[in-house]
Structures are given as structure tokens and as C-alpha cells.
mmCIF file of C-alpha atoms and ligand atoms in Angstrom:
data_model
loop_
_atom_site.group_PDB
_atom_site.id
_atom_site.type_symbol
_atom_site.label_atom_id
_atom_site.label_comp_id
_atom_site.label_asym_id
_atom_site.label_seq_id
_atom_site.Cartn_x
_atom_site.Cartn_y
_atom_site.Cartn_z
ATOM 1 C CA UNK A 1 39.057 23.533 -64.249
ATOM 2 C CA UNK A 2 35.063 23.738 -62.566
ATOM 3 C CA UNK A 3 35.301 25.751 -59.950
ATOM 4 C CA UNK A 4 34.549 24.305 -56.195
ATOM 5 C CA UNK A 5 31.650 25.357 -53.603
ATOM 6 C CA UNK A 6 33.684 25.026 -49.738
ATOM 7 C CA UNK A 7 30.118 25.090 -47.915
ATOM 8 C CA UNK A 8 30.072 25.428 -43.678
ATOM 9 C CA UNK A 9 27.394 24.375 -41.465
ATOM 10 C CA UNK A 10 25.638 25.263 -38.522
ATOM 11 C CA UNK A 11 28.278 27.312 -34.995
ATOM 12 C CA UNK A 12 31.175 27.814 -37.852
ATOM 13 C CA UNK A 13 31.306 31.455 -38.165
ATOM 14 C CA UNK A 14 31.932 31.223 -34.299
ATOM 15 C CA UNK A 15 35.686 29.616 -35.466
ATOM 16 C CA UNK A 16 38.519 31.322 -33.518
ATOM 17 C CA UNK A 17 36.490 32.160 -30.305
ATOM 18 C CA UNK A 18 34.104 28.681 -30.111
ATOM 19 C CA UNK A 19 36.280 26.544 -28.031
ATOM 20 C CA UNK A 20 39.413 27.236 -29.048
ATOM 21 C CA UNK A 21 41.196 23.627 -27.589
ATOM 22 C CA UNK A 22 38.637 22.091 -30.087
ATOM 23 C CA UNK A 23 38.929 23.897 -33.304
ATOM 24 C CA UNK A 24 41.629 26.558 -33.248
ATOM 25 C CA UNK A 25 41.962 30.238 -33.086
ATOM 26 C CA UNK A 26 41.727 30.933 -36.859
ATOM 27 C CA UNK A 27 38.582 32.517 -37.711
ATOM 28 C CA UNK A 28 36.358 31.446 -40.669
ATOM 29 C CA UNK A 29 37.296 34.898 -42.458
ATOM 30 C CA UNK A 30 41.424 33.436 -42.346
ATOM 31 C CA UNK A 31 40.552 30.229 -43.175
ATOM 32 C CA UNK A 32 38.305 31.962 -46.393
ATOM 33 C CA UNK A 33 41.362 34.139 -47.175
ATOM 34 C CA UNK A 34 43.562 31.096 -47.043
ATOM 35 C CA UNK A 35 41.692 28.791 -49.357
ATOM 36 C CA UNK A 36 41.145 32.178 -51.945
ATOM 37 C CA UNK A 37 45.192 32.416 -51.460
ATOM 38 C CA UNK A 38 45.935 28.466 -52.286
ATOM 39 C CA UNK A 39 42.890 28.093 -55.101
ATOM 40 C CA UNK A 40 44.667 31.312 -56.641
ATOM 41 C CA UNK A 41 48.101 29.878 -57.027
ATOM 42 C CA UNK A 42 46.424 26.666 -58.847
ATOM 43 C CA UNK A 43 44.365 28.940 -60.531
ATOM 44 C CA UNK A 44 41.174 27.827 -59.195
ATOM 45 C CA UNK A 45 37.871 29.790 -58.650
ATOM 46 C CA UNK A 46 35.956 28.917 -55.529
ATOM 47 C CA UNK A 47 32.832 29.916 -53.812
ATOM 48 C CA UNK A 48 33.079 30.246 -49.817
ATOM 49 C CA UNK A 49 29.507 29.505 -47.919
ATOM 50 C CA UNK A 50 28.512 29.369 -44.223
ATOM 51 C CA UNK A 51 25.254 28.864 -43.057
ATOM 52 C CA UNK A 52 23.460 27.910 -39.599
ATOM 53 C CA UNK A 53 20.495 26.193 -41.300
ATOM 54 C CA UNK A 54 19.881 23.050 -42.727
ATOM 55 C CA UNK A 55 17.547 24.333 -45.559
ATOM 56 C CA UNK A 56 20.252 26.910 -46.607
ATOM 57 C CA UNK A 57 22.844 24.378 -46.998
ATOM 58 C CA UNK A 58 20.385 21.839 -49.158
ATOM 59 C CA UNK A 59 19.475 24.917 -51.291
ATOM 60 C CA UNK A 60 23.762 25.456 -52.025
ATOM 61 C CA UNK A 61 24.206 21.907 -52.715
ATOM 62 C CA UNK A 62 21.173 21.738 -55.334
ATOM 63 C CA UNK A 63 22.253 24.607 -56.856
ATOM 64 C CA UNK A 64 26.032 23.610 -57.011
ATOM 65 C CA UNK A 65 24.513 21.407 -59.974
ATOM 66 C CA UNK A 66 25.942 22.843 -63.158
ATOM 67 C CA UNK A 67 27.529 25.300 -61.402
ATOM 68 C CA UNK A 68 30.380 23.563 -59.659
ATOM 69 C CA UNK A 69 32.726 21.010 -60.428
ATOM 70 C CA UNK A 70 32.811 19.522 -56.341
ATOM 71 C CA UNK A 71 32.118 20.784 -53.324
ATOM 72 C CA UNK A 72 33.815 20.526 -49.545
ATOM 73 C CA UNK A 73 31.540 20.347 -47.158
ATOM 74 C CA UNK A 74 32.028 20.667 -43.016
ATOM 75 C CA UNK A 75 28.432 20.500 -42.450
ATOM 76 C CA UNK A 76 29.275 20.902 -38.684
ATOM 77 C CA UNK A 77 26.893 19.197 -36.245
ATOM 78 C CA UNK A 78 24.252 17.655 -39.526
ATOM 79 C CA UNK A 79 26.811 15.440 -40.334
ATOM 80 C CA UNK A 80 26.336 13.254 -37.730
ATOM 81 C CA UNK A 81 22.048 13.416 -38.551
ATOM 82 C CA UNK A 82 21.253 14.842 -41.356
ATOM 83 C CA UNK A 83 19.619 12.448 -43.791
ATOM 84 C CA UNK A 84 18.490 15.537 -45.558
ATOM 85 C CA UNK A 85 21.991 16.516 -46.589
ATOM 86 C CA UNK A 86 22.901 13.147 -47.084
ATOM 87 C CA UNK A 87 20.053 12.806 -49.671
ATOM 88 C CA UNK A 88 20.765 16.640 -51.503
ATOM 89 C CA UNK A 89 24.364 14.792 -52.228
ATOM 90 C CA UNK A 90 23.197 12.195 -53.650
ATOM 91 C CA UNK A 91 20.323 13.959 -55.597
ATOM 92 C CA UNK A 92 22.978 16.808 -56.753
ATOM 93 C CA UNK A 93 25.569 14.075 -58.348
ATOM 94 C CA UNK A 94 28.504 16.585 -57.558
ATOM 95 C CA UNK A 95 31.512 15.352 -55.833
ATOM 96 C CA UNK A 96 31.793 15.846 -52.162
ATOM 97 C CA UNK A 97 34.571 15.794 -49.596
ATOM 98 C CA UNK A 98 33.149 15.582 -45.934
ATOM 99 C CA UNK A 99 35.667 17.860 -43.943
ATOM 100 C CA UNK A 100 35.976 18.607 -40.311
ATOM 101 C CA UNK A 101 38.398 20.572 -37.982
ATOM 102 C CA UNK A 102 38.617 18.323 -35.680
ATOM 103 C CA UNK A 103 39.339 14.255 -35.182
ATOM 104 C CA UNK A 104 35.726 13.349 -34.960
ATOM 105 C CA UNK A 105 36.619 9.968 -33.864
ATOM 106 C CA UNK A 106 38.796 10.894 -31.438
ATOM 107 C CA UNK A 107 36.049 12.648 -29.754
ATOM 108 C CA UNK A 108 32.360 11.376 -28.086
ATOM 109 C CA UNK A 109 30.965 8.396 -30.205
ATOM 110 C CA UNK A 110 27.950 10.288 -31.243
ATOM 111 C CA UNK A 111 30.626 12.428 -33.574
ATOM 112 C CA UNK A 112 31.720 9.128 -35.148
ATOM 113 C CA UNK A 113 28.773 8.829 -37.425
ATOM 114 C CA UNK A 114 27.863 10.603 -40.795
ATOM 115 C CA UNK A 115 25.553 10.632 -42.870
ATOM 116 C CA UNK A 116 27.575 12.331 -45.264
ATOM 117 C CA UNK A 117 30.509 10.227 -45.597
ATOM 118 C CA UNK A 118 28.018 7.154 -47.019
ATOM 119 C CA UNK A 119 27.840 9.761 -50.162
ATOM 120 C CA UNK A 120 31.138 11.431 -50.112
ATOM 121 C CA UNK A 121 34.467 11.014 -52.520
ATOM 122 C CA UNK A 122 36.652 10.585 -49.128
ATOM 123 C CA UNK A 123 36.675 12.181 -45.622
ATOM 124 C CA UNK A 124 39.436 14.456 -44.443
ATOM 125 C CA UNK A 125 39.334 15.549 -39.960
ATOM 126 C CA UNK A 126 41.878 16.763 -37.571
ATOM 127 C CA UNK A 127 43.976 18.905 -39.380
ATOM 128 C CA UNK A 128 42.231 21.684 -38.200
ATOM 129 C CA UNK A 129 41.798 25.377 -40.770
ATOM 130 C CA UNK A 130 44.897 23.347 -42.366
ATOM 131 C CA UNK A 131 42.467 20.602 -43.433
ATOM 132 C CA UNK A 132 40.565 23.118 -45.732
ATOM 133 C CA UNK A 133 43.939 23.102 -47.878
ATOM 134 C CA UNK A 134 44.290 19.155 -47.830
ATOM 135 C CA UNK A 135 40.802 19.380 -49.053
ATOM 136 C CA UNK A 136 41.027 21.718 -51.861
ATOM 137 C CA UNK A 137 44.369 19.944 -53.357
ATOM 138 C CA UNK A 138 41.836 16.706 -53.319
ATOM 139 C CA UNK A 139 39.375 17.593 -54.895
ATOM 140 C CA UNK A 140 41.744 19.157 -57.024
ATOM 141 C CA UNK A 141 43.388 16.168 -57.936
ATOM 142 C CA UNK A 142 40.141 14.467 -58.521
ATOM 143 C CA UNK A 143 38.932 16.718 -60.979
ATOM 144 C CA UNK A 144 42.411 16.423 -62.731
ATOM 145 C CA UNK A 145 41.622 13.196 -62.937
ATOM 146 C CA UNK A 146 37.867 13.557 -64.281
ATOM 147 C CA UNK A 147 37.486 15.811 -66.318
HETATM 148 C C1 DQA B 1 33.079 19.801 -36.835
HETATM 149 C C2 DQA B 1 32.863 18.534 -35.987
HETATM 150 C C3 DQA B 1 31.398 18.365 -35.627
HETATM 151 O O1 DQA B 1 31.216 17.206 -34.838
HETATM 152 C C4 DQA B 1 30.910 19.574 -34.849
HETATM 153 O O2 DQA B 1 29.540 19.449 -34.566
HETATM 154 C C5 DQA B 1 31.215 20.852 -35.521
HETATM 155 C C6 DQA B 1 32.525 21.037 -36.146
HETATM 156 C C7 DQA B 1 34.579 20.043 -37.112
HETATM 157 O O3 DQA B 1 34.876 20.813 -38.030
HETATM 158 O O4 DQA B 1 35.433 19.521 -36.400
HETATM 159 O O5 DQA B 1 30.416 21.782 -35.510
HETATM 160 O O6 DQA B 1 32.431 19.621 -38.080
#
């Protein structure tokens, strides 16, 4: 099984202090050590990446070419204007699932638009760090399915 690249925008590593009603308590270090925890028991390898910078987070998602098998992306705040990771998707042909903490459409209307849904296998918000599990046994499944 190809392993999977979970990649984390922009404010992220500020999880379990950054507005706690929003996005939770757990910090991005739990939800790391859960995802290592579930890919484990399915015997899955997985890379963990957070970065504040648009640039960064095109660079992982060319070089997830070849390297991984799909990748789960909260790209935080881009999502909702980043053509540029819209485009690095589409240029890197590997599988994405767009992922957020919270309900973005439950929230202001400027969080219901993506860019990155118009390139990704499916969409998966407000399950909060649980979410990150939901997406793992998806793209799971889909590479069960592919390969
Ligand atoms: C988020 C939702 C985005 O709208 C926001 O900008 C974030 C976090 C989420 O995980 O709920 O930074 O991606």
C-alpha cells in the first residue's frame, strides 16, 4: 500500500490553543500521534507536514509525485483562494482529500468556497482532529480500490 502525505496549512500548529470553540483542544502533535497510531494498525506509512506558507505547501504536493500514493490536505485559510494549490493538485495527479476541522459551511460564506475541492477525490469538515481518521480510512479505501 503507497504511503499517504497528511499536509497542514497556514495558523495549524496553533491547534489546541487557536480558538478552541472553533477547532478543539487537541494539538497538531495529538492529532500527528493519532493518525501514526491508526495508519499503524492498517499498516500504513504516512508522512505528517505543516506549513504557514503557500510555496512550502506547493513544493510537498509536487514532490508527493512518485512518492505518495494520496495526500490529505487541510490547507487552512488557501482553500478558500488559493488557485496556486488548486493548480499543484491538478499538475501533481495524486489523489487528494480536502479536510477541515471545522463545518466550513456552517460558518461565514467566504469559508464556503474552495478551490481545492474542484480537484479533490471528496471533502471531509466538522469532525474536528476526529476527521483526520475519517480521512485516512478514505483514502485508504480508495487506494484499495486502485491499486
Ligand atoms: C480550517 C477551516 C478554514 O476555513 C480556516 O481558515 C482554517 C482551518 C479547518 O480545519 O476547519 O485555518 O481549514
Amino acid at each position: 500500500m503507497p504511503s499517504i502525505l497528511i499536509l497542514n496549512g497556514p495558523n495549524l500548529n496553533l491547534l489546541g490553543t487557536r480558538q478552541p470553540e472553533v477547532y478543539g483542544r487537541t494539538t497538531l502533535a495529538d492529532i500527528e500521534a493519532m493518525c501514526r497510531a491508526h495508519a499503524s494498525t492498517h499498516g500504513l506509512s504516512l508522512e505528517f507536514e505543516q506549513s504557514n506558507h503557500e510555496g512550502a505547501l506547493i513544493e510537498a504536493i509536487h514532490a508527493a509525485r512518485g512518492l505518495h500514493g494520496g495526500i490529505i490536505l487541510n490547507a487552512g485559510a488557501y482553500t478558500h483562494s488559493s488557485v496556486a494549490l488548486m493548480d499543484a493538485i491538478s499538475s501533481a495527479e495524486v489523489p487528494t482529500i480536502e479536510l477541515h476541522l471545522s463545518n466550513v459551511h456552517a460558518r461565514e460564506s467566504f469559508r464556503h468556497r474552495s478551490f481545492i475541492a474542484k480537484v479533490a477525490l471528496g471533502v471531509i469538515c466538522g469532525f474536528g482532529a476526529q476527521g483526520y481518521i475519517l480521512a485516512i480510512d478514505a483514502m485508504r479505501g480508495h487506494l484499495e480500490r486502485t491499486e
